[in-house]
Short mmCIF file of C-alpha atoms in Angstrom, two decimals:
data_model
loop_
_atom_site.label_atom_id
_atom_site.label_comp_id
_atom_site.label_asym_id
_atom_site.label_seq_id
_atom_site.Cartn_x
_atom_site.Cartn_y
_atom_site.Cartn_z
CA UNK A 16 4.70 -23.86 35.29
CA UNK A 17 1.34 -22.83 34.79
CA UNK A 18 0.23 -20.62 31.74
CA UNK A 19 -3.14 -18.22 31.91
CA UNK A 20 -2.80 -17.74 28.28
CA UNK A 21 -1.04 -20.55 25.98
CA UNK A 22 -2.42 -19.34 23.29
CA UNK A 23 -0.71 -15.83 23.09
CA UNK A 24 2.78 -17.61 23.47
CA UNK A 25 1.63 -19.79 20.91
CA UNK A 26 1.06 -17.21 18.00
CA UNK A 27 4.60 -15.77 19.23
CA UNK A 28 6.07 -19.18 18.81
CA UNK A 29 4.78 -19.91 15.60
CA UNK A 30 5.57 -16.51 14.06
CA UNK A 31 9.41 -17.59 14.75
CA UNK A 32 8.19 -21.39 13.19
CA UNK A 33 6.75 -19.38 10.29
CA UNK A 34 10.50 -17.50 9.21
CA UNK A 35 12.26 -21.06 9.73
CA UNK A 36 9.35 -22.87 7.38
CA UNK A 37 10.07 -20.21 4.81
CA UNK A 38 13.86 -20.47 4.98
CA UNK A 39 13.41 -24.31 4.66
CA UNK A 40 11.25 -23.90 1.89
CA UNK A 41 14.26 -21.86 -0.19
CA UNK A 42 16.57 -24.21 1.25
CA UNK A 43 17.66 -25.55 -1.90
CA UNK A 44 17.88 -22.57 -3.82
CA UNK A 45 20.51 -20.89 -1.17
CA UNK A 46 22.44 -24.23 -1.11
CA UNK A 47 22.90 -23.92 -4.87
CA UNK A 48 23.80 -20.31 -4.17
CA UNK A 49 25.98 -21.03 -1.46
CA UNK A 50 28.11 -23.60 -3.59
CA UNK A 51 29.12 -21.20 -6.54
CA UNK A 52 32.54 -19.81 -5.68
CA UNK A 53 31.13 -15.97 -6.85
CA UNK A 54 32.47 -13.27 -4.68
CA UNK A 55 29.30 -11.15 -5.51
CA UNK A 56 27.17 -13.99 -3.83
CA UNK A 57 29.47 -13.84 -0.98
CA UNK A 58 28.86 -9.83 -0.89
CA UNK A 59 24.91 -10.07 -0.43
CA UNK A 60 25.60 -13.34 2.23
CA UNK A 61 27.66 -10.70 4.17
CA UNK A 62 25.31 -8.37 3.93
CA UNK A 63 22.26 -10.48 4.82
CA UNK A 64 23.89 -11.05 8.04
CA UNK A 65 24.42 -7.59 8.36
CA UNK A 66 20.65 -6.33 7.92
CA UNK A 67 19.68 -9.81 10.50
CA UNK A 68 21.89 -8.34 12.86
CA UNK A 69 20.76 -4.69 12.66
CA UNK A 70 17.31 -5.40 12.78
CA UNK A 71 16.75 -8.26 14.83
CA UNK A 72 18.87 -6.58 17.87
CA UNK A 73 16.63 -3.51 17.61
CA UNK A 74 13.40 -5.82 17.09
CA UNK A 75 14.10 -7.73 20.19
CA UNK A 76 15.09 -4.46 21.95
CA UNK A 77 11.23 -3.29 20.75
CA UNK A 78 10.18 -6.38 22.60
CA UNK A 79 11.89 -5.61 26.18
CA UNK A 80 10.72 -2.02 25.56
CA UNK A 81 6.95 -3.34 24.87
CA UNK A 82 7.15 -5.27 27.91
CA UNK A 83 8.44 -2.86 30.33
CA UNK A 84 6.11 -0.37 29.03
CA UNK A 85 3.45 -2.96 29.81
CA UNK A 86 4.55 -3.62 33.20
CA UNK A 87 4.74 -0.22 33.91
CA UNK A 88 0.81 0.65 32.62
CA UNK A 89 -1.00 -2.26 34.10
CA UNK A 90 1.18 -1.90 37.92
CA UNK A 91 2.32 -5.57 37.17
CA UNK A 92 4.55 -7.16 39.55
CA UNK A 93 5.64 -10.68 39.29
CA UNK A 94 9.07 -11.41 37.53
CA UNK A 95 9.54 -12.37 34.20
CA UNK A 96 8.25 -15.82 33.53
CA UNK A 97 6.36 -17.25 30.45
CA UNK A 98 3.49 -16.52 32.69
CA UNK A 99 3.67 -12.88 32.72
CA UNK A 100 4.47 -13.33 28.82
CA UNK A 101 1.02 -14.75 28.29
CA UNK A 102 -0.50 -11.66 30.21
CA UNK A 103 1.84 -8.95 28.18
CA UNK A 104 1.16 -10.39 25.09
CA UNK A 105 -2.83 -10.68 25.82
CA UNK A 106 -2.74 -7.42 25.91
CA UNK A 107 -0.57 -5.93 23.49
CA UNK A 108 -0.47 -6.17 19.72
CA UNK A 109 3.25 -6.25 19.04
CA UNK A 110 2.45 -5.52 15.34
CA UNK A 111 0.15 -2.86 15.31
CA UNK A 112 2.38 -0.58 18.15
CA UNK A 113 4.78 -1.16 15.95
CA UNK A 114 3.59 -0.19 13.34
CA UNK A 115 1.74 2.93 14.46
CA UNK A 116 4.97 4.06 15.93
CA UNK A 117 6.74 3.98 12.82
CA UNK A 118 3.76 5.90 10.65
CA UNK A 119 2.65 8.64 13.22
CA UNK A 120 5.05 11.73 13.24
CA UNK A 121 6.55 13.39 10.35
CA UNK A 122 9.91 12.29 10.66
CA UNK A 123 9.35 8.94 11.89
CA UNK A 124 7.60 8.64 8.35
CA UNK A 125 10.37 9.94 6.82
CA UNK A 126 12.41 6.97 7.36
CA UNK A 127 10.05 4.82 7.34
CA UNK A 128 8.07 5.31 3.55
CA UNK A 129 10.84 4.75 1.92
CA UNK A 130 10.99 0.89 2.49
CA UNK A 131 7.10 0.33 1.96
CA UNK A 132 7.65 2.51 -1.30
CA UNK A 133 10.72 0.44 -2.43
CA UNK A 134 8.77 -2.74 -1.57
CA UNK A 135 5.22 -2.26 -3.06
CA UNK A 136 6.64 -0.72 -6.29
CA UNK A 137 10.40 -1.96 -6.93
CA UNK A 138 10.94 -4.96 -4.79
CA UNK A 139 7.61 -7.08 -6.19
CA UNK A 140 8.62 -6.20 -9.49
CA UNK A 141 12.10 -7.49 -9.04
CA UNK A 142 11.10 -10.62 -7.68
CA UNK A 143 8.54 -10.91 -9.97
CA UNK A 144 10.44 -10.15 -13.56
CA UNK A 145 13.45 -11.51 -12.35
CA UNK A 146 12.33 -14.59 -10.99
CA UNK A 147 10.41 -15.53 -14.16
CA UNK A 148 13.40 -14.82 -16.35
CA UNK A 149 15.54 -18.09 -14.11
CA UNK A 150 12.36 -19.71 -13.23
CA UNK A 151 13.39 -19.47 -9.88
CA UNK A 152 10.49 -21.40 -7.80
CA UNK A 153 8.90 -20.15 -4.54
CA UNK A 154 9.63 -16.40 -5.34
CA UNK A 155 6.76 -15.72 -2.91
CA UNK A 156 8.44 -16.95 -0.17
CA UNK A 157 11.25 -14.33 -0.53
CA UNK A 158 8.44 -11.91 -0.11
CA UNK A 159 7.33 -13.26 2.64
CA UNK A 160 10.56 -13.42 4.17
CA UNK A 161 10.67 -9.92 3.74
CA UNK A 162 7.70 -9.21 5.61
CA UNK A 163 8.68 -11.75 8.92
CA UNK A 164 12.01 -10.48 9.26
CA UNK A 165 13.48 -7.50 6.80
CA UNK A 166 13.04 -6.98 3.46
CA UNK A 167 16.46 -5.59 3.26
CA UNK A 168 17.37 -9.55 4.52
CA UNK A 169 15.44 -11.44 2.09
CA UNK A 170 16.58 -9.11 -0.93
CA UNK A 171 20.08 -9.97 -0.17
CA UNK A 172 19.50 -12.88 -0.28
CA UNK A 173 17.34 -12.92 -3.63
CA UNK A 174 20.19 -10.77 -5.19
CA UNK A 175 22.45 -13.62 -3.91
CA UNK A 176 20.29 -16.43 -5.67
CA UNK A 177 20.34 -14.28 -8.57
CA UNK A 178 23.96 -14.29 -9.22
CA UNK A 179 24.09 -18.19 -8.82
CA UNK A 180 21.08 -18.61 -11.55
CA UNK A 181 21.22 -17.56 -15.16
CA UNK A 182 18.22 -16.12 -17.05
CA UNK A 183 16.82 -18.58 -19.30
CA UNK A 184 16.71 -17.69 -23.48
CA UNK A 185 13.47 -16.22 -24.28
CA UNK A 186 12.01 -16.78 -20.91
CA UNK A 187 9.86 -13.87 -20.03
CA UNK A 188 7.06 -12.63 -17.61
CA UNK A 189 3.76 -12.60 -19.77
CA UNK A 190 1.55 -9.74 -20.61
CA UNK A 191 -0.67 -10.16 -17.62
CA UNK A 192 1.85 -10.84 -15.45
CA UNK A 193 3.38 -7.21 -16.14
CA UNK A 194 -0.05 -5.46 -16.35
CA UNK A 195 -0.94 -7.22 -12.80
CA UNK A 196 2.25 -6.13 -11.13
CA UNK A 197 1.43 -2.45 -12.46
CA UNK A 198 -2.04 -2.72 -10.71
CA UNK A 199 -0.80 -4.27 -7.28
CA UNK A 200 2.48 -1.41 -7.59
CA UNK A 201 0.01 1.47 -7.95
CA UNK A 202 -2.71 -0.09 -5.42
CA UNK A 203 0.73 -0.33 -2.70
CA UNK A 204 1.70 2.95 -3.67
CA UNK A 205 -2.09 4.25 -2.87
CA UNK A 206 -1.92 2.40 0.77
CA UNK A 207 1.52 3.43 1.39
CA UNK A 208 0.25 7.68 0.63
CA UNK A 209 -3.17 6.90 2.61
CA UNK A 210 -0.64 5.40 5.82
CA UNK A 211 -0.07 8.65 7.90
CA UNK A 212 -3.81 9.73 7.24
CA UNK A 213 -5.16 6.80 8.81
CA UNK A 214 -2.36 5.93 11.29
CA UNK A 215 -4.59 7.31 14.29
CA UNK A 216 -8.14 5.69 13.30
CA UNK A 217 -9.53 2.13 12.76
CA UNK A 218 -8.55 1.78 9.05
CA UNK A 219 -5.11 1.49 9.51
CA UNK A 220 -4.81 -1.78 9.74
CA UNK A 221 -7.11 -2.37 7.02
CA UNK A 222 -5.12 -0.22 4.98
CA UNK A 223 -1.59 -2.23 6.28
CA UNK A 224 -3.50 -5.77 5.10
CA UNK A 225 -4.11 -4.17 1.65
CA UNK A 226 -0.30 -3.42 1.44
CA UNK A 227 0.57 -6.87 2.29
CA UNK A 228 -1.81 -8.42 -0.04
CA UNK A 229 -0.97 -6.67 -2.82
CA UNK A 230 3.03 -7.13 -1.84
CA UNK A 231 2.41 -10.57 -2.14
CA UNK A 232 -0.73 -11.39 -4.93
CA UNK A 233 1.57 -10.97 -8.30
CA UNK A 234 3.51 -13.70 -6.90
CA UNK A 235 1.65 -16.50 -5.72
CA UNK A 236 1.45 -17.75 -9.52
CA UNK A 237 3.99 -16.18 -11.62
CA UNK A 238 3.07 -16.58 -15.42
CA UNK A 239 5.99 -17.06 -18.07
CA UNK A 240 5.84 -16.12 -22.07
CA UNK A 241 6.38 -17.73 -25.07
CA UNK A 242 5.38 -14.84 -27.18
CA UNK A 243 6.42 -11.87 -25.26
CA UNK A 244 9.66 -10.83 -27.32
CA UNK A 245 12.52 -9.89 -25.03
CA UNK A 246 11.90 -6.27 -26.06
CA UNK A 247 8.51 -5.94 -25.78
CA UNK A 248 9.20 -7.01 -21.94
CA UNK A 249 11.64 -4.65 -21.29
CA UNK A 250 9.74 -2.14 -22.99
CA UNK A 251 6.97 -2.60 -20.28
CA UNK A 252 9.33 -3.24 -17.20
CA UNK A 253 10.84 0.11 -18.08
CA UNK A 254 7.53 1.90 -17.85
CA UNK A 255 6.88 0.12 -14.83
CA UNK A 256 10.27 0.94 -13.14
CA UNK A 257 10.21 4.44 -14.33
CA UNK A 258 6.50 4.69 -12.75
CA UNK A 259 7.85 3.40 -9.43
CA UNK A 260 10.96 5.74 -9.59
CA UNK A 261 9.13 8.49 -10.19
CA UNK A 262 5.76 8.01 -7.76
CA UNK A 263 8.68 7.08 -4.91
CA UNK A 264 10.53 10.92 -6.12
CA UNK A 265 7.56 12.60 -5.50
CA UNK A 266 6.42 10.67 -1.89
CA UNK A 267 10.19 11.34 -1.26
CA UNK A 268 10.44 14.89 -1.73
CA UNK A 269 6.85 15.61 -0.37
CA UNK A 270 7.89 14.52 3.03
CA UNK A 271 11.36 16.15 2.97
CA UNK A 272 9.16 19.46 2.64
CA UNK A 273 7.08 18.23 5.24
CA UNK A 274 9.56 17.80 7.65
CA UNK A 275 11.87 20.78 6.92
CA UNK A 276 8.00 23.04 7.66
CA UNK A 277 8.23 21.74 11.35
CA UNK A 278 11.95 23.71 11.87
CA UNK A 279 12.68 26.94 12.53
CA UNK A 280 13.17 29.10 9.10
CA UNK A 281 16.24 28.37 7.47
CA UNK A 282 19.62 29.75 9.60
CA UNK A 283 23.14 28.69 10.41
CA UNK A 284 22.10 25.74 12.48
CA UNK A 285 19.54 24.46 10.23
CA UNK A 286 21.97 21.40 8.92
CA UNK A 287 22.34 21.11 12.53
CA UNK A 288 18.92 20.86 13.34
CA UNK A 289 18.22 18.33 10.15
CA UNK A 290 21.37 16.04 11.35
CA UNK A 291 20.19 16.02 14.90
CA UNK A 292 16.69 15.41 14.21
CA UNK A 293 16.79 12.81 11.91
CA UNK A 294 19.35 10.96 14.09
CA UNK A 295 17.08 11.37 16.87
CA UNK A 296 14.43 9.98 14.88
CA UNK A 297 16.18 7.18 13.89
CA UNK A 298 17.08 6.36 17.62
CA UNK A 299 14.00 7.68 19.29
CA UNK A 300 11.79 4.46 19.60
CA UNK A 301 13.22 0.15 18.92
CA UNK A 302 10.74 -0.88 16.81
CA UNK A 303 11.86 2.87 14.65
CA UNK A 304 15.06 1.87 14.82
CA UNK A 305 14.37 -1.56 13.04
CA UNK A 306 12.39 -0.22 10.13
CA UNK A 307 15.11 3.01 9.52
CA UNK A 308 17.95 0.04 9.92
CA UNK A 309 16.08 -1.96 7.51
CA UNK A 310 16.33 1.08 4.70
CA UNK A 311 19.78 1.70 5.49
CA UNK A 312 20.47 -1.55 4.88
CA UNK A 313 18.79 -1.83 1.65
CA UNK A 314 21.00 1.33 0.46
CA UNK A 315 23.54 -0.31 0.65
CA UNK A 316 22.05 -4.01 -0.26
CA UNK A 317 21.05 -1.65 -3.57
CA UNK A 318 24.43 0.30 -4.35
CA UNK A 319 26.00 -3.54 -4.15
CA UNK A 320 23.73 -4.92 -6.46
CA UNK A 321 24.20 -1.81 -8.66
CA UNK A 322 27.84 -2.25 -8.84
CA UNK A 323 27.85 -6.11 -8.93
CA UNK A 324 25.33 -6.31 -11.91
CA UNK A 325 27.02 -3.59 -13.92
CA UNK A 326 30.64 -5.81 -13.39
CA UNK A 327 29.01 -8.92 -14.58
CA UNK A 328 26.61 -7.37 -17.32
CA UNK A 329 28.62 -4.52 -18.88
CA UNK A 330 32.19 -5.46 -17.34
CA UNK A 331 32.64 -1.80 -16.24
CA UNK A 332 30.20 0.39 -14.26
CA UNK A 333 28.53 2.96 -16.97
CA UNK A 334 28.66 6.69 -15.99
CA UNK A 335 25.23 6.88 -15.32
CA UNK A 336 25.17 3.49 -12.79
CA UNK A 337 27.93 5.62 -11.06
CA UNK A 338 25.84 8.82 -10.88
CA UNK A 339 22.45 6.51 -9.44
CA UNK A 340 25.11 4.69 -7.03
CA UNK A 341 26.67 8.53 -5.70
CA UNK A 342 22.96 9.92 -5.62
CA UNK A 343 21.40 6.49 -3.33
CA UNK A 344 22.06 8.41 -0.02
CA UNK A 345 20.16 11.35 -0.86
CA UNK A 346 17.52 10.38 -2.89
CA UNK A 347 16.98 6.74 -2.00
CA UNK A 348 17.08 3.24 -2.94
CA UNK A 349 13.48 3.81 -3.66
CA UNK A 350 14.13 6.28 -6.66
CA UNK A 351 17.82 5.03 -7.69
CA UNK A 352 17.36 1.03 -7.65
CA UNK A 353 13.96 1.59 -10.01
CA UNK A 354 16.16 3.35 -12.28
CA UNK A 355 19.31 0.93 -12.49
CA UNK A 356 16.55 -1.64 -13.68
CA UNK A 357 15.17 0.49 -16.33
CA UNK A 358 18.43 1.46 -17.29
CA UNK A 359 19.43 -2.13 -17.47
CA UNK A 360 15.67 -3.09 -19.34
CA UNK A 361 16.53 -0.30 -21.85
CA UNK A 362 20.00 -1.57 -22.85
CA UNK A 363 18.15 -5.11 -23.00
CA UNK A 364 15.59 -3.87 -25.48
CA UNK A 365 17.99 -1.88 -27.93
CA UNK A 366 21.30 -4.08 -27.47
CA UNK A 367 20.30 -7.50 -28.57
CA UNK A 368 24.03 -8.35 -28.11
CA UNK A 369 23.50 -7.72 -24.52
CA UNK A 370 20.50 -9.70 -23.88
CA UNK A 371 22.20 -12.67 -25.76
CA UNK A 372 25.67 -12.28 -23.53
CA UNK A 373 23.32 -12.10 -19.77
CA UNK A 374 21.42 -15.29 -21.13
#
């Protein structure tokens, strides 16, 4: 069958080669993972399939629409063939209607924030402090992961990997390292605040590539400490975590306001109105569908890890882990899972019993 344009099937192809080279690159990390008998690792497998699932069906759903769409636009009439592939994709950039769909609108950003938030500031730190502290190699590549498929997928299945490897004694992220990942966090959170604003013009995909960059620079080389005390580090992951927690509040709450300003003054049917939009929202538009299923996921993916790490660390779930794990569906993994890691930096730092049992 003839092709007009190879080369457009070609970068489609390859981003599919790209998520199978990065699963083969953690290959042996998840095999070690998938050998330990822990039901907690078993938890965040489960629930890996569950985000793959949920985002992937509405991803490839985004694809049909895309086409259609296409078809529909340009008066295009021959069947479906890799043919008329090469001509759709010629035309259309997959990622950047996606990703103007998800930014433009109010409530579509509502959903949508909340995993870029939880990403540039809370998910690159994890990776980042967490990874150092097993010397788990190739944390990049979880990243990266993130960004091909879900990031609620690859952090269930660096929670996973995290369960199967222990930290290593006086094995910490050094001072740069920190002060970097505080540089890149408040440089995401920047991009992520400038996103609606430039949604509609040129610079927005300028503004994405920043995100992505700094989402992934902190990890590329990841330096380790032998004269960072183990308090001293949690000192400064705390300040980080509580910067994230409370820059993500405040992007949070700013858009709640903004969407509540486009209904009618508060009434009876206001709840009504909040329910059904938001819903609608969620289901409006495929490729909106697979970001808000992505944060729904990672709710959950976060209340699991909340509970599993307080069972293993503190053998009962603390008050306060119970309050952040009741409070994730109304303020957000974005605010809560920053603060389970301070919390849990904080008892590292002032219970040297602690930090002794984890490693």
């Amino acid at each position: 069958m003839h092709v007009e344009y190879p080369a457009t099937l070609a970068i489609l192809a390859s981003y599919f080669v790209l998520i199978f080279a990065l699963l083969w690159r953690v290959k042996d990390q998840l095999a070690k993972t998938l050998s330990d008998s822990n039901p907690g690792i078993l938890l965040f497998v489960l629930l890996s399939a569950v985000s793959l699932l949920s985002t992937w069906t509405y991803m490839f759903k985004f694809f049909a629409h895309s086409y259609r769409e296409w078809k529909y636009i340009t008066g295009f009439e021959l069947p479906l063939s890799l043919n008329s592939m090469s001509y759709w994709l010629k035309d259309v950039s997959l990622f950047d209607s996606a990703w103007r769909q998800v930014c433009v609108g109010v409530w579509q950003w509502l959903w949508s924030h909340q995993i870029c938030t939880l990403t540039v500031s809370v998910w690159t730190p994890i990776l980042a402090i967490e990874g150092t502290r097993r010397r788990i190699p190739y944390i990049w590549a979880y990243m990266l992961i993130g960004q091909v498929v879900a990031i609620s997928f690859a952090s269930s299945l660096f929670f996973a990997v995290l369960l199967a490897y222990a930290p290593i004694t006086h094995k910490e992220p050094s001072a740069r390292l920190l002060k970097t990942l505080t540089l890149t966090s408040v440089g995401g959170i920047l991009t992520v605040v400038l996103s609606p604003f430039v949604a509609d013009t040129d610079a927005f995909m300028v503004n994405l590539l920043i995100m992505h960059i700094l989402l992934i620079f902190p990890l590329v080389y990841v330096e380790s400490s032998s004269t960072l005390s183990t308090k001293s580090a949690s000192l400064y992951a705390i300040l980080l975590y509580s910067l994230a927690a409370g820059a993500n509040l405040s992007i949070y709450a700013h858009q709640w306001f903004q969407c509540l300003a486009t209904l009618a003054p508060f009434g009876q049917h206001t709840w009504y109105q909040i329910y059904h939009t938001v819903l609608a929202t969620f289901f409006g538009h495929p490729a909106q569908s697979s970001v808000s299923s992505d944060i729904v996921c990672m709710q959950f993916i976060s209340v699991a890890w909340m509970f599993t790490a307080s069972k293993r660390d503190y053998r009962q779930v603390p008050f306060w882990v119970w309050i952040l794990i009741g409070t994730t569906p109304l303020f957000s993994a974005s605010f809560t899972l920053p603060l389970f890691f301070a919390g849990y930096e904080y008892d590292r730092a002032t219970q040297p019993n602690m930090a002794k049992k984890i490693n």
